[in-house]
Amino acid sequence: MKDRAVSEAVVRRLLKYYRVLNILDNKGVDRISSGQLGKRTGFTASQIRQDLNYFGGFGQQGYGYHIKTLKNEISSIFGLDRKYSMVVIGAGNIGQALAGYPNFSIRGFNISAIFDNNPAIIGKHLNNILVRDISELKDFAKENCVDIGIIATPAGTTEMVAAQLKEAGIKSILNFSPYDLFMEGIIVENINLIDSLYTLGFKMKNGNRFKKSAESEGIND
Amino acid sequence: MKDRAVSEAVVRRLLKYYRVLNILDNKGVDRISSGQLGKRTGFTASQIRQDLNYFGGFGQQGYGYHIKTLKNEISSIFGLDRKYSMVVIGAGNIGQALAGYPNFSIRGFNISAIFDNNPAIIGKHLNNILVRDISELKDFAKENCVDIGIIATPAGTTEMVAAQLKEAGIKSILNFSPYDLFMEGIIVENINLIDSLYTLGFKMKNGNRFKKSAESEGIND
DNA sequence: TAGATTGTTAATCGATTAACAATC
DNA sequence: TAGATTGTTAATCGATTAACAATC
């Protein structure tokens, strides 16, 4: 039951469950059944039970799931019960936007520094975060136990920047360049905005041919 | 063979094929087999032939695929042989970054206006794009045949903004808020940065348990 | 022609759904 | 206890891979 490998799909669904659990918990709701959670998220009750049982039996027959408990279990599975230190590489448009984006630090993902190679901006602050010289990356990462590097540099620099992040001992990368990055020995999430626009283009032209995935009755409120 | 519904996975793979084809075309390469394309993208030759045959028989036995032809076919499938007009809602950090992001307009996705409700910023220009009052959205969208609305507003406004975009006759939405949007009658792509960070968290903690998907030997250069 | 490689059908694999005994 | 709902196994469905005749 436990310790089986899980797919990307399972991970994404767990995050949806987690979001619903938080909303309900904030509303003071105590318990939920897989059926109710299914209605909220658009997945089947059966799939939800399967997903949760990759990690453990968090429910109780006849009762369902205790929301606070399940929330904490998922939180712990994802490692959300701690803080993460991040650095942004590239103090351009995207780097600046991320520095000012409040939703990261709220959730414990803090940007501790921004790095660039442009002397005109090095030494300045963006939203109280110092812009440092890229040459200081390695020392800074070691001293500050940086977990995540965010790549927000112009096209053509991605591989080189990724190599520097790996060299600095950073464990994972959030990559915003429209270049699909794969690198041995470091975890990568690619956020490819161009692909997202192209996908919209596809759906606008081929809407009818597209296999819809689960749609909830609204998991937010 | 044709007209079958395709899954999100197929769409994402087609985009990878398209990227490789562009690179090879720029290098002056004429033809490629499904086997070679497989090596470049990390998918099996069989899967590539299956994917392409959802849309038509673009290859030739004994030869493979003519790169320019296949590139144009995919381009046409995705509707990339035309320009798109986009508006950004929200002139905050993300909105500003998008306005200055060169990779959209290069590929024919142009931001024609930014909308906000803050009088302090309405009337200003961001990267030569005028910030307009949100109340002008509907008229502007109709007059300028806006295709895509990008939501870059603070948390809590997403549903309302999406409704306004739909009301303005806009066909699709790129949503940057950490709120999963579903809305009848309008196409939505959610870019959930929080989910991406959480997924990194999961992989850092459970790396070994994660089912890896196809990794190429490097599709870029 | 012979070799290569497609398009397509059949086989396999994995993921989702259904069923149900266990039990709170 | 009776009803509800889990955890888990079995059945189904869909997607990926393999095989191969067609043919350039």
CSV table of C-alpha atoms (C1' of nucleotides) in Angstrom, one decimal:
chain,number,residue,atom,x,y,z
A,1,MET,CA,0.0,0.0,0.0
A,2,LYS,CA,2.6,2.5,1.0
A,3,ASP,CA,5.9,3.4,-0.8
A,4,ARG,CA,4.6,2.8,-4.3
A,5,ALA,CA,5.8,5.3,-6.8
A,6,VAL,CA,3.2,8.1,-7.5
A,7,SER,CA,2.6,9.9,-10.8
A,8,GLU,CA,2.5,13.6,-11.4
A,9,ALA,CA,-1.3,13.3,-11.7
A,10,VAL,CA,-1.5,12.1,-8.1
A,11,VAL,CA,0.6,14.9,-6.8
A,12,ARG,CA,-1.5,17.5,-8.6
A,13,ARG,CA,-4.7,16.0,-7.2
A,14,LEU,CA,-3.3,15.9,-3.7
A,15,LEU,CA,-2.7,19.7,-4.0
A,16,LYS,CA,-6.3,20.2,-4.9
A,17,TYR,CA,-7.5,18.1,-2.0
A,18,TYR,CA,-5.2,20.2,0.2
A,19,ARG,CA,-6.7,23.4,-1.0
A,20,VAL,CA,-10.2,22.3,-0.3
A,21,LEU,CA,-9.3,21.0,3.1
A,22,ASN,CA,-7.8,24.4,4.0
A,23,ILE,CA,-10.9,26.2,2.9
A,24,LEU,CA,-13.2,23.9,4.9
A,25,ASP,CA,-11.0,24.0,7.9
A,26,ASN,CA,-11.1,27.8,7.9
A,27,LYS,CA,-14.8,27.5,7.8
A,28,GLY,CA,-14.8,25.4,10.9
A,29,VAL,CA,-15.8,22.2,9.2
A,30,ASP,CA,-14.6,19.1,11.0
A,31,ARG,CA,-14.9,16.1,8.7
A,32,ILE,CA,-15.4,15.2,5.1
A,33,SER,CA,-16.1,11.9,3.2
A,34,SER,CA,-14.3,10.9,0.0
A,35,GLY,CA,-17.6,11.4,-1.8
A,36,GLN,CA,-18.0,15.0,-0.6
A,37,LEU,CA,-14.4,15.8,-1.4
A,38,GLY,CA,-15.1,14.3,-4.9
A,39,LYS,CA,-18.0,16.7,-5.5
A,40,ARG,CA,-15.8,19.6,-4.5
A,41,THR,CA,-12.8,18.7,-6.7
A,42,GLY,CA,-14.4,16.9,-9.6
A,43,PHE,CA,-12.7,13.6,-9.0
A,44,THR,CA,-14.3,10.3,-8.0
A,45,ALA,CA,-14.5,9.2,-4.4
A,46,SER,CA,-12.7,6.0,-5.4
A,47,GLN,CA,-9.8,7.9,-6.9
A,48,ILE,CA,-9.5,10.1,-3.8
A,49,ARG,CA,-9.3,7.1,-1.5
A,50,GLN,CA,-6.8,5.4,-3.8
A,51,ASP,CA,-4.6,8.6,-3.9
A,52,LEU,CA,-4.7,9.0,-0.1
A,53,ASN,CA,-3.8,5.4,0.4
A,54,TYR,CA,-0.6,5.7,-1.5
A,55,PHE,CA,0.5,7.5,1.7
A,56,GLY,CA,-1.5,5.9,4.5
A,57,GLY,CA,-4.9,5.2,5.8
A,58,PHE,CA,-5.9,8.6,7.1
A,59,GLY,CA,-9.7,7.9,7.3
A,60,GLN,CA,-12.0,6.0,9.5
A,61,GLN,CA,-14.8,3.7,8.3
A,62,GLY,CA,-18.3,5.1,8.7
A,63,TYR,CA,-16.9,8.6,9.5
A,64,GLY,CA,-14.7,9.8,6.6
A,65,TYR,CA,-11.6,12.0,7.1
A,66,HIS,CA,-10.9,14.4,10.0
A,67,ILE,CA,-10.1,17.6,8.1
A,68,LYS,CA,-7.4,18.9,10.4
A,69,THR,CA,-5.6,15.6,10.5
A,70,LEU,CA,-5.8,15.0,6.7
A,71,LYS,CA,-4.7,18.5,6.1
A,72,ASN,CA,-1.7,18.1,8.3
A,73,GLU,CA,-0.8,14.7,6.7
A,74,ILE,CA,-0.8,16.2,3.2
A,75,SER,CA,1.1,19.2,4.5
A,76,SER,CA,3.7,16.8,5.9
A,77,ILE,CA,3.8,14.7,2.7
A,78,PHE,CA,4.7,17.8,0.7
A,79,GLY,CA,7.1,19.2,3.2
A,80,LEU,CA,4.9,22.3,3.8
A,81,ASP,CA,5.5,22.2,7.5
A,82,ARG,CA,8.8,24.0,7.1
A,83,LYS,CA,10.2,27.1,5.4
A,84,TYR,CA,12.1,27.2,2.2
A,85,SER,CA,14.8,29.7,1.1
A,86,MET,CA,14.8,30.7,-2.6
A,87,VAL,CA,17.0,32.8,-4.8
A,88,VAL,CA,15.9,34.5,-8.0
A,89,ILE,CA,18.4,34.6,-10.9
A,90,GLY,CA,17.7,37.6,-13.1
A,91,ALA,CA,16.5,41.0,-11.9
A,92,GLY,CA,14.6,41.7,-15.1
A,93,ASN,CA,10.8,41.9,-15.5
A,94,ILE,CA,10.0,38.5,-14.2
A,95,GLY,CA,12.6,38.6,-11.4
A,96,GLN,CA,11.1,41.9,-10.2
A,97,ALA,CA,7.6,40.6,-10.3
A,98,LEU,CA,8.5,37.6,-8.3
A,99,ALA,CA,10.3,39.7,-5.7
A,100,GLY,CA,7.2,41.6,-5.2
A,101,TYR,CA,4.8,38.7,-5.3
A,102,PRO,CA,3.3,38.2,-1.8
A,103,ASN,CA,1.9,34.7,-2.3
A,104,PHE,CA,5.3,33.0,-1.9
A,105,SER,CA,6.4,34.3,1.4
A,106,ILE,CA,2.9,33.9,2.9
A,107,ARG,CA,3.3,30.2,2.3
A,108,GLY,CA,6.8,29.9,3.7
A,109,PHE,CA,8.7,30.2,0.4
A,110,ASN,CA,11.0,33.2,1.0
A,111,ILE,CA,13.2,34.9,-1.6
A,112,SER,CA,16.4,35.6,0.2
A,113,ALA,CA,18.4,37.2,-2.6
A,114,ILE,CA,18.3,38.1,-6.3
A,115,PHE,CA,21.3,37.7,-8.5
A,116,ASP,CA,22.2,39.4,-11.7
A,117,ASN,CA,25.3,40.2,-13.8
A,118,ASN,CA,24.3,43.8,-14.6
A,119,PRO,CA,26.4,46.3,-12.5
A,120,ALA,CA,23.7,48.9,-12.9
A,121,ILE,CA,21.3,47.0,-10.8
A,122,ILE,CA,23.6,45.0,-8.4
A,123,GLY,CA,23.4,46.6,-4.9
A,124,LYS,CA,19.9,47.9,-5.3
A,125,HIS,CA,16.9,46.5,-3.5
A,126,LEU,CA,13.8,45.1,-5.0
A,127,ASN,CA,11.0,44.9,-2.4
A,128,ASN,CA,13.7,44.9,0.3
A,129,ILE,CA,15.6,42.1,-1.3
A,130,LEU,CA,19.2,42.9,-2.2
A,131,VAL,CA,20.4,42.3,-5.8
A,132,ARG,CA,23.7,40.6,-5.6
A,133,ASP,CA,26.4,39.8,-8.1
A,134,ILE,CA,25.9,36.4,-9.7
A,135,SER,CA,29.5,35.5,-8.8
A,136,GLU,CA,28.4,35.5,-5.1
A,137,LEU,CA,25.8,32.8,-5.7
A,138,LYS,CA,27.7,29.8,-4.6
A,139,ASP,CA,28.9,31.3,-1.3
A,140,PHE,CA,25.5,32.8,-0.6
A,141,ALA,CA,23.7,29.5,-1.3
A,142,LYS,CA,25.9,27.5,1.0
A,143,GLU,CA,25.8,30.0,3.8
A,144,ASN,CA,22.0,30.5,3.6
A,145,CYS,CA,21.0,26.9,2.9
A,146,VAL,CA,19.1,27.9,-0.3
A,147,ASP,CA,16.6,25.2,-1.4
A,148,ILE,CA,15.2,26.5,-4.6
A,149,GLY,CA,16.6,28.6,-7.4
A,150,ILE,CA,14.3,30.5,-9.7
A,151,ILE,CA,15.5,31.1,-13.3
A,152,ALA,CA,14.2,34.3,-14.7
A,153,THR,CA,17.0,35.2,-17.1
A,154,PRO,CA,16.8,35.9,-20.8
A,155,ALA,CA,16.6,33.1,-23.4
A,156,GLY,CA,19.9,31.4,-24.1
A,157,THR,CA,21.2,31.5,-20.6
A,158,THR,CA,19.1,28.8,-19.0
A,159,GLU,CA,21.5,25.8,-19.1
A,160,MET,CA,24.4,27.9,-17.8
A,161,VAL,CA,22.4,29.3,-15.0
A,162,ALA,CA,21.0,25.9,-14.1
A,163,ALA,CA,24.5,24.5,-14.0
A,164,GLN,CA,25.5,27.3,-11.6
A,165,LEU,CA,22.6,26.6,-9.3
A,166,LYS,CA,23.5,22.9,-9.2
A,167,GLU,CA,27.1,23.7,-8.6
A,168,ALA,CA,26.0,25.9,-5.7
A,169,GLY,CA,24.4,22.9,-4.1
A,170,ILE,CA,20.8,24.0,-4.6
A,171,LYS,CA,18.3,21.1,-4.7
A,172,SER,CA,15.7,22.3,-7.1
A,173,ILE,CA,14.8,24.8,-9.8
A,174,LEU,CA,11.7,26.7,-10.9
A,175,ASN,CA,12.4,27.6,-14.5
A,176,PHE,CA,10.6,30.4,-16.2
A,177,SER,CA,12.5,30.5,-19.5
A,178,PRO,CA,10.7,29.1,-22.5
A,179,TYR,CA,13.3,26.4,-22.8
A,180,ASP,CA,12.5,23.0,-21.4
A,181,LEU,CA,15.2,22.2,-18.9
A,182,PHE,CA,16.3,18.7,-17.9
A,183,MET,CA,19.3,18.2,-15.7
A,184,GLU,CA,20.7,15.2,-13.9
A,185,GLY,CA,20.9,15.6,-10.2
A,186,ILE,CA,18.6,18.6,-9.7
A,187,ILE,CA,14.8,18.7,-9.6
A,188,VAL,CA,13.2,21.0,-12.1
A,189,GLU,CA,9.8,22.4,-12.7
A,190,ASN,CA,9.4,24.2,-16.0
A,191,ILE,CA,6.8,27.0,-16.3
A,192,ASN,CA,6.5,27.5,-20.0
A,193,LEU,CA,4.3,30.5,-20.6
A,194,ILE,CA,4.6,30.1,-24.4
A,195,ASP,CA,3.4,26.5,-24.2
A,196,SER,CA,0.4,27.7,-22.2
A,197,LEU,CA,-0.5,30.4,-24.8
A,198,TYR,CA,-0.1,27.8,-27.6
A,199,THR,CA,-2.3,25.4,-25.7
A,200,LEU,CA,-5.0,28.2,-25.5
A,201,GLY,CA,-4.5,28.6,-29.3
A,202,PHE,CA,-5.1,24.9,-29.7
A,203,LYS,CA,-8.2,24.8,-27.6
A,204,MET,CA,-9.6,27.9,-29.3
A,205,LYS,CA,-9.2,26.2,-32.7
A,206,ASN,CA,-10.0,22.6,-31.7
A,207,GLY,CA,-12.2,23.1,-28.6
A,208,ASN,CA,-14.5,20.3,-29.7
A,209,ARG,CA,-11.7,17.8,-30.1
A,210,PHE,CA,-10.3,18.3,-26.7
A,211,LYS,CA,-10.7,15.7,-24.0
A,212,LYS,CA,-11.9,17.6,-21.0
A,213,SER,CA,-10.4,16.6,-17.6
A,214,ALA,CA,-12.2,16.6,-14.3
A,215,GLU,CA,-14.0,19.9,-13.6
A,216,SER,CA,-15.2,20.6,-10.1
A,217,GLU,CA,-18.3,22.4,-9.0
A,218,GLY,CA,-15.8,25.0,-7.7
A,219,ILE,CA,-13.2,24.1,-5.2
A,220,ASN,CA,-12.5,27.7,-4.1
A,221,ASP,CA,-14.6,30.2,-2.2
B,1,MET,CA,-7.9,8.2,-37.8
B,2,LYS,CA,-8.8,11.9,-37.8
B,3,ASP,CA,-11.2,13.8,-35.6
B,4,ARG,CA,-10.7,11.7,-32.5
B,5,ALA,CA,-10.6,13.7,-29.3
B,6,VAL,CA,-7.0,14.3,-28.1
B,7,SER,CA,-5.8,14.5,-24.5
B,8,GLU,CA,-3.8,17.3,-22.9
B,9,ALA,CA,-0.8,14.9,-23.0
B,10,VAL,CA,-0.9,14.8,-26.8
B,11,VAL,CA,-1.1,18.6,-27.0
B,12,ARG,CA,1.9,19.0,-24.8
B,13,ARG,CA,3.9,16.5,-26.8
B,14,LEU,CA,3.0,18.2,-30.1
B,15,LEU,CA,4.4,21.4,-28.7
B,16,LYS,CA,7.7,19.6,-28.0
B,17,TYR,CA,7.8,18.2,-31.5
B,18,TYR,CA,7.2,21.6,-32.8
B,19,ARG,CA,10.0,23.1,-30.9
B,20,VAL,CA,12.5,20.5,-32.1
B,21,LEU,CA,11.3,21.0,-35.7
B,22,ASN,CA,11.9,24.7,-35.5
B,23,ILE,CA,15.4,24.2,-34.2
B,24,LEU,CA,16.3,21.7,-36.9
B,25,ASP,CA,14.7,23.8,-39.6
B,26,ASN,CA,16.7,26.8,-38.5
B,27,LYS,CA,19.8,24.6,-38.8
B,28,GLY,CA,18.9,23.7,-42.3
B,29,VAL,CA,17.9,20.1,-41.7
B,30,ASP,CA,15.3,18.8,-44.2
B,31,ARG,CA,13.9,15.6,-42.9
B,32,ILE,CA,13.5,13.6,-39.7
B,33,SER,CA,12.2,10.1,-38.8
B,34,SER,CA,9.9,9.4,-35.9
B,35,GLY,CA,12.9,7.5,-34.4
B,36,GLN,CA,15.2,10.5,-34.5
B,37,LEU,CA,12.4,12.8,-33.2
B,38,GLY,CA,11.9,10.3,-30.4
B,39,LYS,CA,15.6,10.5,-29.4
B,40,ARG,CA,15.4,14.3,-29.3
B,41,THR,CA,12.2,14.5,-27.2
B,42,GLY,CA,12.4,11.4,-25.1
B,43,PHE,CA,9.2,9.8,-26.5
B,44,THR,CA,8.9,6.6,-28.4
B,45,ALA,CA,8.8,6.6,-32.2
B,46,SER,CA,5.5,4.8,-32.0
B,47,GLN,CA,3.9,7.4,-29.8
B,48,ILE,CA,5.1,10.2,-32.1
B,49,ARG,CA,3.5,8.5,-35.1
B,50,GLN,CA,0.3,7.9,-33.2
B,51,ASP,CA,0.2,11.5,-32.1
B,52,LEU,CA,0.7,12.9,-35.5
B,53,ASN,CA,-1.9,10.6,-37.0
B,54,TYR,CA,-4.6,12.1,-34.9
B,55,PHE,CA,-4.3,15.0,-37.3
B,56,GLY,CA,-3.2,13.4,-40.6
B,57,GLY,CA,-0.6,11.4,-42.4
B,58,PHE,CA,2.2,13.9,-42.6
B,59,GLY,CA,5.0,11.5,-43.3
B,60,GLN,CA,6.2,9.3,-46.2
B,61,GLN,CA,7.2,5.7,-45.9
B,62,GLY,CA,10.9,5.1,-46.2
B,63,TYR,CA,11.6,8.8,-45.9
B,64,GLY,CA,10.2,10.1,-42.6
B,65,TYR,CA,8.8,13.6,-42.2
B,66,HIS,CA,9.7,16.7,-44.2
B,67,ILE,CA,10.6,19.2,-41.4
B,68,LYS,CA,9.2,22.3,-43.0
B,69,THR,CA,5.9,20.6,-43.9
B,70,LEU,CA,5.4,19.0,-40.5
B,71,LYS,CA,6.3,22.3,-38.8
B,72,ASN,CA,3.7,24.1,-40.8
B,73,GLU,CA,1.1,21.4,-40.2
B,74,ILE,CA,1.6,21.6,-36.4
B,75,SER,CA,1.6,25.4,-36.6
B,76,SER,CA,-1.7,25.3,-38.4
B,77,ILE,CA,-3.2,22.8,-36.0
B,78,PHE,CA,-2.4,25.1,-33.1
B,79,GLY,CA,-3.5,28.2,-35.0
B,80,LEU,CA,0.0,29.7,-34.8
B,81,ASP,CA,-0.2,31.0,-38.3
B,82,ARG,CA,-2.0,34.1,-37.2
B,83,LYS,CA,-1.7,36.8,-34.6
B,84,TYR,CA,-3.5,37.0,-31.3
B,85,SER,CA,-4.6,40.1,-29.4
B,86,MET,CA,-4.4,39.9,-25.6
B,87,VAL,CA,-5.3,42.2,-22.7
B,88,VAL,CA,-3.8,42.0,-19.2
B,89,ILE,CA,-6.0,42.7,-16.2
B,90,GLY,CA,-4.1,44.0,-13.3
B,91,ALA,CA,-1.2,46.4,-13.6
B,92,GLY,CA,0.6,45.1,-10.5
B,93,ASN,CA,3.9,43.2,-10.4
B,94,ILE,CA,2.9,40.4,-12.7
B,95,GLY,CA,1.0,42.6,-15.1
B,96,GLN,CA,4.0,44.8,-15.5
B,97,ALA,CA,6.3,41.9,-16.0
B,98,LEU,CA,4.1,40.5,-18.7
B,99,ALA,CA,3.9,43.9,-20.4
B,100,GLY,CA,7.7,43.9,-20.6
B,101,TYR,CA,8.1,40.2,-21.5
B,102,PRO,CA,9.4,40.1,-25.1
B,103,ASN,CA,8.7,36.4,-25.8
B,104,PHE,CA,4.9,36.8,-26.3
B,105,SER,CA,5.0,39.4,-29.1
B,106,ILE,CA,7.8,37.7,-30.8
B,107,ARG,CA,5.5,34.7,-31.3
B,108,GLY,CA,2.5,36.8,-32.4
B,109,PHE,CA,0.7,37.1,-29.0
B,110,ASN,CA,0.5,40.9,-28.6
B,111,ILE,CA,-0.7,42.7,-25.5
B,112,SER,CA,-2.9,45.5,-26.7
B,113,ALA,CA,-3.9,47.0,-23.4
B,114,ILE,CA,-3.7,46.7,-19.7
B,115,PHE,CA,-6.6,47.3,-17.4
B,116,ASP,CA,-6.7,48.3,-13.8
B,117,ASN,CA,-9.1,50.0,-11.3
B,118,ASN,CA,-6.5,52.2,-9.6
B,119,PRO,CA,-6.7,55.8,-10.8
B,120,ALA,CA,-3.1,56.4,-9.8
B,121,ILE,CA,-1.9,54.1,-12.6
B,122,ILE,CA,-4.7,54.4,-15.2
B,123,GLY,CA,-3.4,56.6,-18.2
B,124,LYS,CA,0.2,55.6,-17.7
B,125,HIS,CA,2.1,53.5,-20.1
B,126,LEU,CA,3.9,50.2,-19.3
B,127,ASN,CA,6.4,49.3,-22.0
B,128,ASN,CA,4.3,51.5,-24.4
B,129,ILE,CA,1.1,49.8,-23.5
B,130,LEU,CA,-1.6,52.1,-22.1
B,131,VAL,CA,-3.1,51.3,-18.8
B,132,ARG,CA,-6.9,51.8,-19.1
B,133,ASP,CA,-9.8,51.8,-16.7
B,134,ILE,CA,-11.3,48.4,-16.2
B,135,SER,CA,-14.7,49.9,-17.1
B,136,GLU,CA,-13.5,50.3,-20.7
B,137,LEU,CA,-12.8,46.6,-21.0
B,138,LYS,CA,-15.9,45.5,-22.8
B,139,ASP,CA,-15.9,48.2,-25.5
B,140,PHE,CA,-12.2,47.8,-26.0
B,141,ALA,CA,-12.4,44.0,-26.4
B,142,LYS,CA,-15.2,44.3,-29.0
B,143,GLU,CA,-13.5,47.0,-31.0
B,144,ASN,CA,-10.1,45.3,-31.0
B,145,CYS,CA,-11.2,41.7,-31.3
B,146,VAL,CA,-9.3,40.6,-28.2
B,147,ASP,CA,-8.7,36.9,-28.1
B,148,ILE,CA,-7.1,36.3,-24.8
B,149,GLY,CA,-7.4,37.9,-21.3
B,150,ILE,CA,-4.6,37.5,-18.8
B,151,ILE,CA,-5.7,37.6,-15.2
B,152,ALA,CA,-3.0,39.2,-13.0
B,153,THR,CA,-5.1,40.6,-10.2
B,154,PRO,CA,-4.8,40.1,-6.5
B,155,ALA,CA,-6.3,37.0,-4.8
B,156,GLY,CA,-10.1,37.2,-4.3
B,157,THR,CA,-10.9,38.9,-7.6
B,158,THR,CA,-10.4,36.0,-10.0
B,159,GLU,CA,-14.0,34.9,-10.5
B,160,MET,CA,-15.2,38.5,-10.9
B,161,VAL,CA,-12.5,39.3,-13.5
B,162,ALA,CA,-13.1,36.1,-15.4
B,163,ALA,CA,-16.8,36.9,-15.6
B,164,GLN,CA,-16.0,40.4,-17.0
B,165,LEU,CA,-13.7,38.8,-19.6
B,166,LYS,CA,-16.4,36.4,-20.6
B,167,GLU,CA,-19.0,39.2,-20.7
B,168,ALA,CA,-16.6,41.2,-23.0
B,169,GLY,CA,-16.7,38.3,-25.5
B,170,ILE,CA,-13.1,37.2,-25.0
B,171,LYS,CA,-12.6,33.5,-25.9
B,172,SER,CA,-9.9,32.4,-23.5
B,173,ILE,CA,-8.1,33.2,-20.3
B,174,LEU,CA,-4.6,32.7,-19.0
B,175,ASN,CA,-5.0,32.8,-15.2
B,176,PHE,CA,-2.0,33.7,-12.9
B,177,SER,CA,-3.9,33.8,-9.7
B,178,PRO,CA,-3.4,30.9,-7.2
B,179,TYR,CA,-7.0,30.1,-7.6
B,180,ASP,CA,-8.1,27.3,-9.9
B,181,LEU,CA,-10.5,28.8,-12.3
B,182,PHE,CA,-13.2,26.9,-14.1
B,183,MET,CA,-15.9,28.7,-16.1
B,184,GLU,CA,-18.5,27.5,-18.5
B,185,GLY,CA,-18.1,28.9,-22.0
B,186,ILE,CA,-14.6,30.3,-21.8
B,187,ILE,CA,-11.3,28.4,-22.2
B,188,VAL,CA,-9.0,28.7,-19.2
B,189,GLU,CA,-5.3,27.8,-18.6
B,190,ASN,CA,-4.4,28.1,-15.0
B,191,ILE,CA,-0.8,28.9,-14.1
B,192,ASN,CA,-0.5,28.1,-10.5
B,193,LEU,CA,2.9,29.1,-9.2
B,194,ILE,CA,2.1,28.0,-5.7
B,195,ASP,CA,1.3,24.5,-6.9
B,196,SER,CA,4.6,24.4,-8.8
B,197,LEU,CA,6.5,25.3,-5.6
B,198,TYR,CA,4.6,22.7,-3.6
B,199,THR,CA,5.4,20.1,-6.3
B,200,LEU,CA,9.1,21.0,-5.9
B,201,GLY,CA,8.6,20.5,-2.2
B,202,PHE,CA,7.1,17.1,-2.8
B,203,LYS,CA,9.9,16.0,-5.1
B,204,MET,CA,12.6,17.2,-2.7
B,205,LYS,CA,11.0,15.2,0.0
B,206,ASN,CA,9.8,12.1,-2.0
B,207,GLY,CA,12.2,12.2,-5.0
B,208,ASN,CA,12.6,8.5,-5.0
B,209,ARG,CA,8.9,7.8,-5.0
B,210,PHE,CA,8.2,9.9,-8.0
B,211,LYS,CA,7.4,8.4,-11.3
B,212,LYS,CA,9.7,10.1,-13.8
B,213,SER,CA,8.2,11.0,-17.2
B,214,ALA,CA,10.0,11.0,-20.5
B,215,GLU,CA,13.3,12.8,-20.4
B,216,SER,CA,14.9,13.8,-23.7
B,217,GLU,CA,18.6,13.9,-24.4
B,218,GLY,CA,18.0,17.6,-24.8
B,219,ILE,CA,15.5,19.1,-27.2
B,220,ASN,CA,17.0,22.5,-27.2
B,221,ASP,CA,20.2,24.0,-28.5
C,1,DT,C1',15.1,-3.3,-56.5
C,2,DA,C1',16.3,-3.3,-51.4
C,3,DG,C1',16.1,-0.6,-47.3
C,4,DA,C1',13.8,2.4,-44.6
C,5,DT,C1',10.0,4.1,-42.3
C,6,DT,C1',5.4,5.2,-42.3
C,7,DG,C1',0.3,4.5,-40.9
C,8,DT,C1',-2.5,1.5,-38.4
C,9,DT,C1',-4.0,-2.5,-35.9
C,10,DA,C1',-3.2,-5.5,-32.0
C,11,DA,C1',-1.0,-6.2,-27.5
C,12,DT,C1',0.5,-4.4,-23.2
C,13,DC,C1',0.7,-1.5,-19.6
C,14,DG,C1',-0.9,1.7,-16.2
C,15,DA,C1',-4.4,4.5,-14.3
C,16,DT,C1',-9.2,5.0,-13.1
C,17,DT,C1',-13.4,3.1,-11.5
C,18,DA,C1',-16.3,-0.3,-9.3
C,19,DA,C1',-17.3,-3.5,-5.8
C,20,DC,C1',-17.4,-5.1,-1.3
C,21,DA,C1',-15.7,-7.0,3.1
C,22,DA,C1',-14.1,-4.7,7.2
C,23,DT,C1',-15.2,-1.8,10.8
C,24,DC,C1',-16.1,2.6,13.1
D,1,DT,C1',-27.1,-2.3,16.5
D,2,DA,C1',-27.6,-0.2,11.8
D,3,DG,C1',-25.7,3.0,8.6
D,4,DA,C1',-22.0,5.0,6.7
D,5,DT,C1',-17.7,5.0,4.7
D,6,DT,C1',-13.3,3.4,4.6
D,7,DG,C1',-9.2,0.5,2.6
D,8,DT,C1',-8.2,-2.6,-0.8
D,9,DT,C1',-8.9,-6.0,-4.5
D,10,DA,C1',-10.8,-6.8,-9.0
D,11,DA,C1',-12.7,-5.0,-13.4
D,12,DT,C1',-12.6,-1.6,-16.8
D,13,DC,C1',-11.0,1.9,-19.4
D,14,DG,C1',-7.6,4.6,-21.8
D,15,DA,C1',-3.0,5.4,-23.2
D,16,DT,C1',1.4,3.7,-24.7
D,17,DT,C1',4.1,0.4,-27.0
D,18,DA,C1',4.9,-3.3,-30.3
D,19,DA,C1',4.3,-5.4,-34.6
D,20,DC,C1',3.9,-5.4,-39.4
D,21,DA,C1',1.8,-4.8,-44.0
D,22,DA,C1',2.0,-1.0,-47.1
D,23,DT,C1',4.9,1.7,-49.8
D,24,DC,C1',8.1,5.4,-50.9
